[in-house]
Coordinates of C-alpha atoms and ligand atoms in Angstrom, one line a residue:
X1 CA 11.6 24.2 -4.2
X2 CA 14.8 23.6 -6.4
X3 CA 14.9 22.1 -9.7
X4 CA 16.2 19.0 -9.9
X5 CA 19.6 19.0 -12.0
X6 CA 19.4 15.9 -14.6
X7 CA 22.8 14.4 -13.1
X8 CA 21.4 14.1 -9.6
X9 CA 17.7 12.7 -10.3
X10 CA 16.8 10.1 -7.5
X11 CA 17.6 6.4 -7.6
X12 CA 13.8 5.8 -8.8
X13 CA 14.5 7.8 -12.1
X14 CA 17.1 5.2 -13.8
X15 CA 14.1 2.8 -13.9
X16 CA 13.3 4.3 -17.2
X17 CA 10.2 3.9 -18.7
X18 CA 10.4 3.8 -23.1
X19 CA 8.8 6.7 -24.1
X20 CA 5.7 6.0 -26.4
X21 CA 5.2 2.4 -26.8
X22 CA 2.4 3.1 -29.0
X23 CA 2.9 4.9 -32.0
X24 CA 1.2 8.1 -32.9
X25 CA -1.1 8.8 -35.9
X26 CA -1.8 10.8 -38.7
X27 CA -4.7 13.2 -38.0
X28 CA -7.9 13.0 -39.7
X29 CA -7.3 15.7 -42.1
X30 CA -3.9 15.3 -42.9
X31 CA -0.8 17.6 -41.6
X32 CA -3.0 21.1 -41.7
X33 CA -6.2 19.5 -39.9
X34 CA -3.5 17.7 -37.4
X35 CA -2.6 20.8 -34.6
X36 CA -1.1 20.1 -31.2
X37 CA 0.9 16.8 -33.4
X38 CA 1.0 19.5 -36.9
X39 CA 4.9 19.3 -35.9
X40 CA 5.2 15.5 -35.7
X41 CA 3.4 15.2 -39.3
X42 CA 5.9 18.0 -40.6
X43 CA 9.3 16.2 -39.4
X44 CA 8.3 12.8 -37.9
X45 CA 10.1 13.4 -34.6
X46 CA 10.0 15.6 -31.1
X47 CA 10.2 19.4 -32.2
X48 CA 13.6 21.4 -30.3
X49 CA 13.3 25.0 -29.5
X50 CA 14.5 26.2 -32.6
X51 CA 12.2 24.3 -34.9
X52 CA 9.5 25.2 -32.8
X53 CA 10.1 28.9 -32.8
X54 CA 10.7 28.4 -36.7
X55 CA 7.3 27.0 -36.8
X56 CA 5.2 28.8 -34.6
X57 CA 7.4 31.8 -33.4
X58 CA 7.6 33.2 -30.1
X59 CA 4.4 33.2 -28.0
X60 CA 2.2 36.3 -27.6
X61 CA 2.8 37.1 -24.0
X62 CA 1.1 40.3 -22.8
X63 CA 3.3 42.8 -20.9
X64 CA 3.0 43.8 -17.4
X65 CA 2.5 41.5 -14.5
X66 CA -0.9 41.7 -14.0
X67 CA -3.5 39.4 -15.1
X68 CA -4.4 39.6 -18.8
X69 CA -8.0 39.8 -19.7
X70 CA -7.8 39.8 -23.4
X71 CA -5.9 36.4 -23.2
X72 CA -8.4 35.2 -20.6
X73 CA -11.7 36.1 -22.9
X74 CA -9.9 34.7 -26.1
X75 CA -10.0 31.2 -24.2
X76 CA -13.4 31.7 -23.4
X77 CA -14.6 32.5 -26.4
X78 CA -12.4 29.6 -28.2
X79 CA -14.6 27.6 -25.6
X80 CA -11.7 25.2 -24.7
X81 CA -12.3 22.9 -22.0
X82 CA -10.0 20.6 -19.8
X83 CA -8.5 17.5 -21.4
X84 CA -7.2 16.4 -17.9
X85 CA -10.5 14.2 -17.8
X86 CA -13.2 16.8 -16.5
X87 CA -13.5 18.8 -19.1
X88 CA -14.5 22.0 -17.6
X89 CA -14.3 24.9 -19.2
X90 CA -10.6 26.7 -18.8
X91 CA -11.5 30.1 -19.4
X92 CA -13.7 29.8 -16.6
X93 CA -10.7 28.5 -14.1
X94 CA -8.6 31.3 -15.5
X95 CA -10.9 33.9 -14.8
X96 CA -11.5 32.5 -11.3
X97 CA -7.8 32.2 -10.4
X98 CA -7.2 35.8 -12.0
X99 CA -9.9 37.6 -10.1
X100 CA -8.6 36.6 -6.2
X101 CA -5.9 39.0 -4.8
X102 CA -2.1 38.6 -5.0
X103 CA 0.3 36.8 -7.1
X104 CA -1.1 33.0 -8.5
X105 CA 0.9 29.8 -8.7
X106 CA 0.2 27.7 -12.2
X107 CA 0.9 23.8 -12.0
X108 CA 1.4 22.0 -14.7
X109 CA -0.2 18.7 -14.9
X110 CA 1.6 16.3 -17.1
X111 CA 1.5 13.2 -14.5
X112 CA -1.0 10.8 -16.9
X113 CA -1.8 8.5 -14.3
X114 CA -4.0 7.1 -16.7
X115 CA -3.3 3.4 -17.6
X116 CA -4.6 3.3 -20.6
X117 CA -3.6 7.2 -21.7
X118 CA -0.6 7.8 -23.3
X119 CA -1.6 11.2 -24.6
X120 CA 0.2 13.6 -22.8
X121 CA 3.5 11.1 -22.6
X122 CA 3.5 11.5 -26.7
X123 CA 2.8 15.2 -26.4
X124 CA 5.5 16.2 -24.1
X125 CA 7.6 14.0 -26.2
X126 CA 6.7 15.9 -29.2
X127 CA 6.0 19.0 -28.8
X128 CA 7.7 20.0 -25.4
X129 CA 7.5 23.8 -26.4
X130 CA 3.9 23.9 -27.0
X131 CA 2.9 22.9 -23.8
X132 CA 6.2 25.3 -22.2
X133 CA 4.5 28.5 -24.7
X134 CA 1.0 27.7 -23.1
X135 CA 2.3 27.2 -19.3
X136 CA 3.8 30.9 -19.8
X137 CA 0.8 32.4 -21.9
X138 CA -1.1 30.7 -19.0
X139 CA 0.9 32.3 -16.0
X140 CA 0.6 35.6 -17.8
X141 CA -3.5 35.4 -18.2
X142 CA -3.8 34.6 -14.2
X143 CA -1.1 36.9 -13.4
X144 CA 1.3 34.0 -11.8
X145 CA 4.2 34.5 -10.0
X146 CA 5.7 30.9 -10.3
X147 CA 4.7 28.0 -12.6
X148 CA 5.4 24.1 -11.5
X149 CA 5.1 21.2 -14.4
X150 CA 4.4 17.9 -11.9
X151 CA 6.4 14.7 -14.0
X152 CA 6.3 11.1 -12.8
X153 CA 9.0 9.5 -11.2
X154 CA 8.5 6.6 -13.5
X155 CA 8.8 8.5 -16.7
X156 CA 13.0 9.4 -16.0
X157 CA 13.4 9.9 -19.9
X158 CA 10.5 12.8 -20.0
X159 CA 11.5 14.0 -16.7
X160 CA 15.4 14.6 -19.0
X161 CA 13.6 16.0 -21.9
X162 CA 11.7 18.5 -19.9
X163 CA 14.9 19.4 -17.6
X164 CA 16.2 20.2 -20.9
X165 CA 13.6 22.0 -22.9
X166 CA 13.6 24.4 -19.4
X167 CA 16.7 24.7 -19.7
X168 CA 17.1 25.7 -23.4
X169 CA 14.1 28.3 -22.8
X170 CA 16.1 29.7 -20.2
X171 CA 19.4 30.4 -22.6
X172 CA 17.2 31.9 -25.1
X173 CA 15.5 34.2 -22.1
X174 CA 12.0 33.6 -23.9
X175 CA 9.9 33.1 -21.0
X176 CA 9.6 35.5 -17.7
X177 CA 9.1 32.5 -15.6
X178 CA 11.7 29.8 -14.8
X179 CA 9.2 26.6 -15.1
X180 CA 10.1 24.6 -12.1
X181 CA 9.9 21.0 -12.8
X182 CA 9.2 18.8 -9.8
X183 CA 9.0 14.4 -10.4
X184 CA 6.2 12.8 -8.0
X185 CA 5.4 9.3 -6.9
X186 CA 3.3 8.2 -9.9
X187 CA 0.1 7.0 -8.7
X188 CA -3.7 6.9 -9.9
X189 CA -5.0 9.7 -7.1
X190 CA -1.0 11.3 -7.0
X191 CA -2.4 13.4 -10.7
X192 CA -5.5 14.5 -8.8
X193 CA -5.2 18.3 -8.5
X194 CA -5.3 18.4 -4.6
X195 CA -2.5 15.7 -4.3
X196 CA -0.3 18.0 -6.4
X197 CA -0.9 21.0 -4.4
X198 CA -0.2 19.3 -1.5
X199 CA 3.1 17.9 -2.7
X200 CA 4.5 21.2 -4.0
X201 CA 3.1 22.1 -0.4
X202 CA 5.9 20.0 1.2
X203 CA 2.8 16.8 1.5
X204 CA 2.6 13.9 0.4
X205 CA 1.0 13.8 -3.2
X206 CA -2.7 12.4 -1.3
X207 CA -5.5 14.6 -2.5
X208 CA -7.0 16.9 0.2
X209 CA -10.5 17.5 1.6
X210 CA -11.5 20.7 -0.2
X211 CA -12.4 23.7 0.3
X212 CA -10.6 25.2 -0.6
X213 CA -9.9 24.7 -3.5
X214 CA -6.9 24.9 -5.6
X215 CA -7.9 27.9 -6.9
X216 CA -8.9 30.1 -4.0
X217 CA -5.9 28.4 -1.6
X218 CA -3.1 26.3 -3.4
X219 CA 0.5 26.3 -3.0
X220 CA 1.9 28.4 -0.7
X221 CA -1.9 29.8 -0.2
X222 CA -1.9 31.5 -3.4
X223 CA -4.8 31.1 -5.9
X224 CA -3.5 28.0 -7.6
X225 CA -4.8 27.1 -11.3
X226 CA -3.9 23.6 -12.3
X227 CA -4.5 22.5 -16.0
X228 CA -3.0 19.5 -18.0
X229 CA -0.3 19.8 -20.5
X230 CA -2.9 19.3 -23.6
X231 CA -5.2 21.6 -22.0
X232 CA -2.3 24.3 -22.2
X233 CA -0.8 23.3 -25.5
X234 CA -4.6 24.3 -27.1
X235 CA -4.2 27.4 -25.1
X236 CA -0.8 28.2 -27.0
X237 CA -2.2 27.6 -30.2
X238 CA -5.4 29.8 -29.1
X239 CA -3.1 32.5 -28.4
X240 CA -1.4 32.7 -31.4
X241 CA -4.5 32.2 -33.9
X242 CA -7.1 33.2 -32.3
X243 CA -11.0 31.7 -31.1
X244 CA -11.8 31.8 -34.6
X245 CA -9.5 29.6 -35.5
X246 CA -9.9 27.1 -32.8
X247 CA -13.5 26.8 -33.3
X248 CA -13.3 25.9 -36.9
X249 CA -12.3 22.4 -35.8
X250 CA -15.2 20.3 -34.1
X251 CA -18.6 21.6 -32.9
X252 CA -20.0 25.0 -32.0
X253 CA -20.8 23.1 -29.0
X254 CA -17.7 20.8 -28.7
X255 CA -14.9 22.9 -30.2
X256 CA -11.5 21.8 -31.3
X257 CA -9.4 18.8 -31.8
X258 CA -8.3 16.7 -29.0
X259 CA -5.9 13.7 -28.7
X260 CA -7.6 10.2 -28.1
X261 CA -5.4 7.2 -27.0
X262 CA -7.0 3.9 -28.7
X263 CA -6.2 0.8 -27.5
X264 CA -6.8 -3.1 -27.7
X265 CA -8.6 -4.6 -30.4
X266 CA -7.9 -2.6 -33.4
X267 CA -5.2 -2.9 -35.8
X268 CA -2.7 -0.5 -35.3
X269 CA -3.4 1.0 -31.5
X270 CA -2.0 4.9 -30.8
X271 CA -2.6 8.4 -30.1
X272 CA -4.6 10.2 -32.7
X273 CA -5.7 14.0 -32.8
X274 CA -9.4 14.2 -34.1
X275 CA -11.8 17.4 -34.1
X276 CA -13.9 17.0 -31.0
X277 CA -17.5 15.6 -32.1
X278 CA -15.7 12.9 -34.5
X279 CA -17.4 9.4 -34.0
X280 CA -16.2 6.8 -31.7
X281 CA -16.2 4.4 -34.8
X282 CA -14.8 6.5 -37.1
X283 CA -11.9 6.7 -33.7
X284 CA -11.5 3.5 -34.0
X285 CA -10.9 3.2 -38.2
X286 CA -8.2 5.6 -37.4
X287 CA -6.7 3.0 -35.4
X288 CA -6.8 0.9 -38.7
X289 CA -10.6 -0.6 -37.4
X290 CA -11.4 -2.9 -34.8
X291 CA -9.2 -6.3 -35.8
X292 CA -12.1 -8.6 -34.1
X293 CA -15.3 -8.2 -34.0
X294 CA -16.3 -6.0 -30.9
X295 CA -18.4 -6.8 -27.7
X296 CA -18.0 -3.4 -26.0
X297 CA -15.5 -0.3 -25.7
X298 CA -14.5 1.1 -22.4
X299 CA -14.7 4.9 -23.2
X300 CA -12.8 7.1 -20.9
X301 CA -10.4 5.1 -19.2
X302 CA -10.2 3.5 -15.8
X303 CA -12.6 5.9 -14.5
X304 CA -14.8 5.6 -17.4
X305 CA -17.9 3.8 -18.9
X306 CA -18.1 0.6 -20.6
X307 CA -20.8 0.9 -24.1
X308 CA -21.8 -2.3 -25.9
X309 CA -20.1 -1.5 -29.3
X310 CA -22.7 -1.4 -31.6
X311 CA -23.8 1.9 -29.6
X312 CA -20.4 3.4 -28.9
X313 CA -19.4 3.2 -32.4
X314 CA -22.1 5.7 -33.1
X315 CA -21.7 8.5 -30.5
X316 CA -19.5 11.9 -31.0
X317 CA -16.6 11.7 -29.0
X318 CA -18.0 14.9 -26.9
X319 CA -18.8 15.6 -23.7
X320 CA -22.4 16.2 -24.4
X321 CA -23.0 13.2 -26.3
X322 CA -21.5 11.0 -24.3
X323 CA -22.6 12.0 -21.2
X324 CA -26.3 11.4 -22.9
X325 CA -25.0 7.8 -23.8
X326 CA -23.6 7.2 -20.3
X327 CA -20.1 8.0 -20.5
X328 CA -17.5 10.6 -20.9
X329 CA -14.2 11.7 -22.5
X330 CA -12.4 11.5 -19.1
X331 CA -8.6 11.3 -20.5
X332 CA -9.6 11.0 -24.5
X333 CA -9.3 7.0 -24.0
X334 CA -10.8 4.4 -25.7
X335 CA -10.1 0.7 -25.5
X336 CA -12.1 -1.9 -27.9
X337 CA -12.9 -4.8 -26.1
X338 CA -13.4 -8.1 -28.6
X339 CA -15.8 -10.7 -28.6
X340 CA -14.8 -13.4 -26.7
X341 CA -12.7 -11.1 -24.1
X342 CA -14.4 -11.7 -20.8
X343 CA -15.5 -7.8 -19.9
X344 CA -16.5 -9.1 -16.2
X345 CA -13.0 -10.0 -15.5
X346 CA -11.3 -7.0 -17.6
X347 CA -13.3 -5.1 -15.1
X348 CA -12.3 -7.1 -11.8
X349 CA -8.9 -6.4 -12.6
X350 CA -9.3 -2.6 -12.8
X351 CA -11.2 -2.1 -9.9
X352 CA -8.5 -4.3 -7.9
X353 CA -6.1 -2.2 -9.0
X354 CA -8.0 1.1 -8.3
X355 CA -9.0 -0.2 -4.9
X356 CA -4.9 -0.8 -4.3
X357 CA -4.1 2.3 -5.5
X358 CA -6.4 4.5 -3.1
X359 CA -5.0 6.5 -0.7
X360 CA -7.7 5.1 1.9
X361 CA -8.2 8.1 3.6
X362 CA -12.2 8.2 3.4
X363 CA -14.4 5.4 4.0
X364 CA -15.5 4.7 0.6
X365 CA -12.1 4.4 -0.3
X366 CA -11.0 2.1 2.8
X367 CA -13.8 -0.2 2.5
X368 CA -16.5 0.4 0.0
X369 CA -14.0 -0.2 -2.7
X370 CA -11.9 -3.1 -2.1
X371 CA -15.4 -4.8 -1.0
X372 CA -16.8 -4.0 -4.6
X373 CA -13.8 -5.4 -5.8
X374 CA -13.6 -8.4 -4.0
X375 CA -17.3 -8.7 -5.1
X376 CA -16.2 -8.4 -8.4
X377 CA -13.7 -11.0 -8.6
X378 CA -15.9 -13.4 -7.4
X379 CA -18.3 -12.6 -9.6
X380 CA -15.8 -12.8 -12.3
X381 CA -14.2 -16.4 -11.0
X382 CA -17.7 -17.5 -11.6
X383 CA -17.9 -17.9 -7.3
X384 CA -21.0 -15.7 -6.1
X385 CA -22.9 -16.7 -3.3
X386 CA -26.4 -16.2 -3.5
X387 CA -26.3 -12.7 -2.2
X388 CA -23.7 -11.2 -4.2
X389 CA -25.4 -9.8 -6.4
X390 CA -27.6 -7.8 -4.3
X391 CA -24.5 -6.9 -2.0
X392 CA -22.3 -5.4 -5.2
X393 CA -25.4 -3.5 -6.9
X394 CA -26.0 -1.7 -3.3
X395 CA -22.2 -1.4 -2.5
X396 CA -21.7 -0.1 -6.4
X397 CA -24.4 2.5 -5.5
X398 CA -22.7 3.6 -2.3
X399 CA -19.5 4.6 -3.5
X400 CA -20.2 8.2 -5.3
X401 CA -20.2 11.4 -3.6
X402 CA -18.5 10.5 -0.5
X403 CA -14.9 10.9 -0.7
X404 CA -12.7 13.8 -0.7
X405 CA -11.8 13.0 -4.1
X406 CA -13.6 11.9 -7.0
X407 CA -11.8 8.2 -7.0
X408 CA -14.7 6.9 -5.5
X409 CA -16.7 7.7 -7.9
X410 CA -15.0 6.7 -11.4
X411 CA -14.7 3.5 -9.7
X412 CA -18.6 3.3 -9.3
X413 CA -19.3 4.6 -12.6
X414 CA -16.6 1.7 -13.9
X415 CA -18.6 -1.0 -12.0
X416 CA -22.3 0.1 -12.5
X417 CA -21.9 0.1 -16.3
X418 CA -20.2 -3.2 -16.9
X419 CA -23.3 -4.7 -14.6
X420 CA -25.4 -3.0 -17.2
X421 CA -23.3 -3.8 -20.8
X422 CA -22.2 -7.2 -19.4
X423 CA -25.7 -8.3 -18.5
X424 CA -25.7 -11.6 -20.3
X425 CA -22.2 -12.6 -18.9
X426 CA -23.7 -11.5 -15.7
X427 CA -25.7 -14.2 -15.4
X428 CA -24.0 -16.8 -17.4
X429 CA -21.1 -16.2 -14.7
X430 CA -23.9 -16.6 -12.0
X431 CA -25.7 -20.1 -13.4
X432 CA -22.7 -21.8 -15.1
X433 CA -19.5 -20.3 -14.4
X434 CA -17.0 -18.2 -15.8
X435 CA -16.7 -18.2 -19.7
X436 CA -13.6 -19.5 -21.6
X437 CA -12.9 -15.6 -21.8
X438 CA -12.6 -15.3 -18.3
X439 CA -8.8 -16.6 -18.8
X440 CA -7.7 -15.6 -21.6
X441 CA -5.2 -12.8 -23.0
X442 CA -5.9 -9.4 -20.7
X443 CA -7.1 -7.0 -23.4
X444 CA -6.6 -3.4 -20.5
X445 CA -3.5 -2.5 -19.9
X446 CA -3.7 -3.0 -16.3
X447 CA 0.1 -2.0 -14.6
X448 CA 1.5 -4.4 -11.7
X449 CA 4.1 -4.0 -10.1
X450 CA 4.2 -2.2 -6.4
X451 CA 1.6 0.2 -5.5
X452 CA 1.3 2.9 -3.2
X453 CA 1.7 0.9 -0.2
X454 CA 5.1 -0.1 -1.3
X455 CA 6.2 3.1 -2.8
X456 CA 4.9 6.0 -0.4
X457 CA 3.1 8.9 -1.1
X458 CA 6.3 11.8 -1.0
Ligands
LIG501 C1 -8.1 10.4 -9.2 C2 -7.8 11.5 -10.2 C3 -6.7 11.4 -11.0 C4 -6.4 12.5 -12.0 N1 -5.4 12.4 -12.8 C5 -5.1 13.3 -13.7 C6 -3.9 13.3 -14.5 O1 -3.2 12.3 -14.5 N2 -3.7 14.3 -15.4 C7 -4.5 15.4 -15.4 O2 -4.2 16.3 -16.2 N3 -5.6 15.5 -14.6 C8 -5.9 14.5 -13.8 N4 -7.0 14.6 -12.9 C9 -7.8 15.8 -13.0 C10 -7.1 16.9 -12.1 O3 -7.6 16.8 -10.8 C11 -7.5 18.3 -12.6 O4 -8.9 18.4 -12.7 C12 -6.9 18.6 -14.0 O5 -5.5 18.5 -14.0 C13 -7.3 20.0 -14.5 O6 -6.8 20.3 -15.7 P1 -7.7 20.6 -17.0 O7 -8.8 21.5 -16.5 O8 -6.8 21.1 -18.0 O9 -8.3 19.3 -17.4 C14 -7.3 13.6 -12.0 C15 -8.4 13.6 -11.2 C16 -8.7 12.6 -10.3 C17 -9.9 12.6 -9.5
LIG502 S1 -11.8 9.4 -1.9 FE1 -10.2 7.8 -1.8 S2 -8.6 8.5 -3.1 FE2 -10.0 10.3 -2.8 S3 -9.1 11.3 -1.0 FE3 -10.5 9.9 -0.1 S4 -9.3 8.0 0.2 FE4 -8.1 9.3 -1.1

């Protein structure tokens, strides 16, 4: 697998992509409370190799080749978890990855098919190095004997900056692994860890059956661990400070800061970095406050839950607590839907587009889906028949558990709580039709454009 050289990226790449359309924020306590974007607050641009060592200094790598233990029960006791969208705990996939036989293989996950996310596009702009230090401190814990960062094809700018953070690394001879930076198809399941392996595998970037998983058999069979660039740029910091440290930001039970992407109706829409445990509301005033009243706020991204706003504004941005509430991190994404907005048709369109973007290998994917969103639509035109709603409450409930992947299932989760927050549109759609909201402005950033279908999977 050879690097690509920045003077011969594919035809794809010059259809570049701006780099952070949304600005990013000030953190809640100011340039010290502000971590993984402490940099940004510092200069107010991306952070080069030499500012970054100036900043930070070198990162602690233990010697040998073996996998390091101290490193791995630092992240443990830090109790950092995932920000790829599952949020499980990292010291835990370390350990497992470290304690199988022969050399690992880290990948680096920085594809944020996401929508709505544009967390890990700002942080890779920003602080390149960070999430470089933590992929080598990471390979280092596991004992690795080849790391992979996974770009999108669409982002051709990031995919540059990378090439050429690597390549400054390598001049200075910091790390002991060349990071090997491959650009995929960027597509909602082509981020999904399995798709990744599979792609670096020679595949086509479709997530797999498993088991195995990643971790037991990855790429090229070796005891894979795949984390995402924020996940790893916490690990770097951990490294050099210490669980202590990390801890004293958020909750004992939710430790840490994490960045949250905020979207649609607030005043001034971004990425923020918050100490897990911070309120949803309180999210939101960070964004400047909601600039319309509020009807709901989809809290997770395409994959997540939708919570009337009056009860979202009130619940930690943790897993705990929003799982209790319905909901989860998923990506750190929160989008404010206003009253007026019609959350019905907001929703149609995302399932659409997450029923197109499928790789329709499993059945739920092939037909439970686009059926729920064809549903959907028609209960968003204001068109059911008198069954429909029958039909899309069973078909919603079919959709978990049985696919290889988890698609299915954020899809479900998407569906079955806008029937629930949306109950009063429900059935004003149903008697008289579809509200004015129904066609006005699109609130979620919903991407067209050609899908899968078009594009390929390799
Ligand atoms: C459909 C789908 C899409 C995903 N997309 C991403 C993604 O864009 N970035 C990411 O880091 N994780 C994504 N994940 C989660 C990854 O499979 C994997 O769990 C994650 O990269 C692990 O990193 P973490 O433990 O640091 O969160 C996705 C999962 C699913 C089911
Ligand atoms: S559940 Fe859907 S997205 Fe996941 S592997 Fe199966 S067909 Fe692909």
């Amino acid at each position: 697998m050879n690097q690509p050289h920045p003077d011969t990226l594919p035809a794809a790449l010059t259809r570049a992509v701006p780099v952070s359309t949304l600005p990013v924020h000030a953190g809640p306590d100011g340039p010290y409370g502000s971590r993984l974007l402490h940099g940004w607050f510092a200069t107010g641009g991306p952070a080069g190799l030499a500012e970054h060592l100036g900043r930070y200094g070198q990162a602690p790598l233990p010697d040998g080749k073996r996998p390091s233990m101290p490193l791995i029960h630092a992240v443990e006791e830090a109790g950092l978890t995932g920000r790829g969208g599952a949020a499980f705990p990292t010291g835990r996939k370390l350990r497992s990855v470290a304690e199988r036989r022969g050399p690992a293989v880290v990948v680096v996950n920085g594809m944020e098919s996401e929508p709505a996310s544009q967390k890990d596009e700002s942080l890779l702009h920003l602080a390149p190095h960070l999430v470089l230090d933590g992929s080598a401190l990471a390979a280092a814990a596991v004992g690795a004997a080849a790391v992979h960062l996974c770009l999108p094809r669409s982002r051709a700018d990031q995919v540059r900056a990378l090439l050429a953070a690597v390549e400054e690394r390598g001049r200075a001879g910091i790390d002991r692994l060349p990071v090997q930076v491959h650009v995929l198809p960027h597509h909602y399941v082509s981020s999904e860890e399995t798709s990744l392996v599979r792609w670096l595998n020679g595949g086509e970037a479709r997530p797999m059956a498993t088991p195995p998983r990643p971790f037991e058999k990855g790429v090229d069979g070796r005891p894979t661990l795949v984390d995402n660039v924020e996940t790893l740029a916490h690990l770097a910091l951990i490294a050099r400070y210490g669980p202590a440290w990390f801890r004293s930001a958020g909750r004992p039970d939710a430790p840490g800061t994490t960045l949250v992407t905020v979207s649609g109706a607030v005043r001034s829409p971004g990425v923020h970095e918050i100490p897990l445990g911070t309120p949803v509301g309180a999210v939101l005033e960070l964004s400047g406050g909601p600039s319309w009243p509020l009807a709901a706020v989809l809290v997770g991204g395409f994959f997540g839950s939708w919570l009337p706003a009056d009860q979202a504004v009130r619940v930690p941005f943790s897993k705990a607590e929003l799982a209790a509430a319905g909901a989860g991190p998923g990506a750190g994404v929160l989008v404010a839907l206003p009253h007026g907005a019609c959350g019905l048709t907001e929703t149609a369109r995302v399932l659409d587009y997450l029923a197109a973007q499928s790789a329709r290998q499993c059945g739920p994917c092939r037909f439970g889906l686009p059926a729920v969103a064809e549903d959907f639509r028609l209960l968003a035109g204001g068109r059911p028949d008198g069954g429909l709603m029958d039909r899309l409450r069973r078909r919603v409930g079919l959709l978990p558990g049985r696919g290889a992947c988890r698609h299915p299932d954020g899809a479900s989760r998407l569906a079955a709580t806008a029937l629930a927050t949306f109950a009063d549109d429900v059935r004003h759609h149903e008697r008289l039709g579809p509200c004015p909201g129904a066609t006005g402005r699109p609130v979620i950033p919903v991407p067209g454009g050609p899908g899968p279908e078009q594009e390929g999977w390799r």
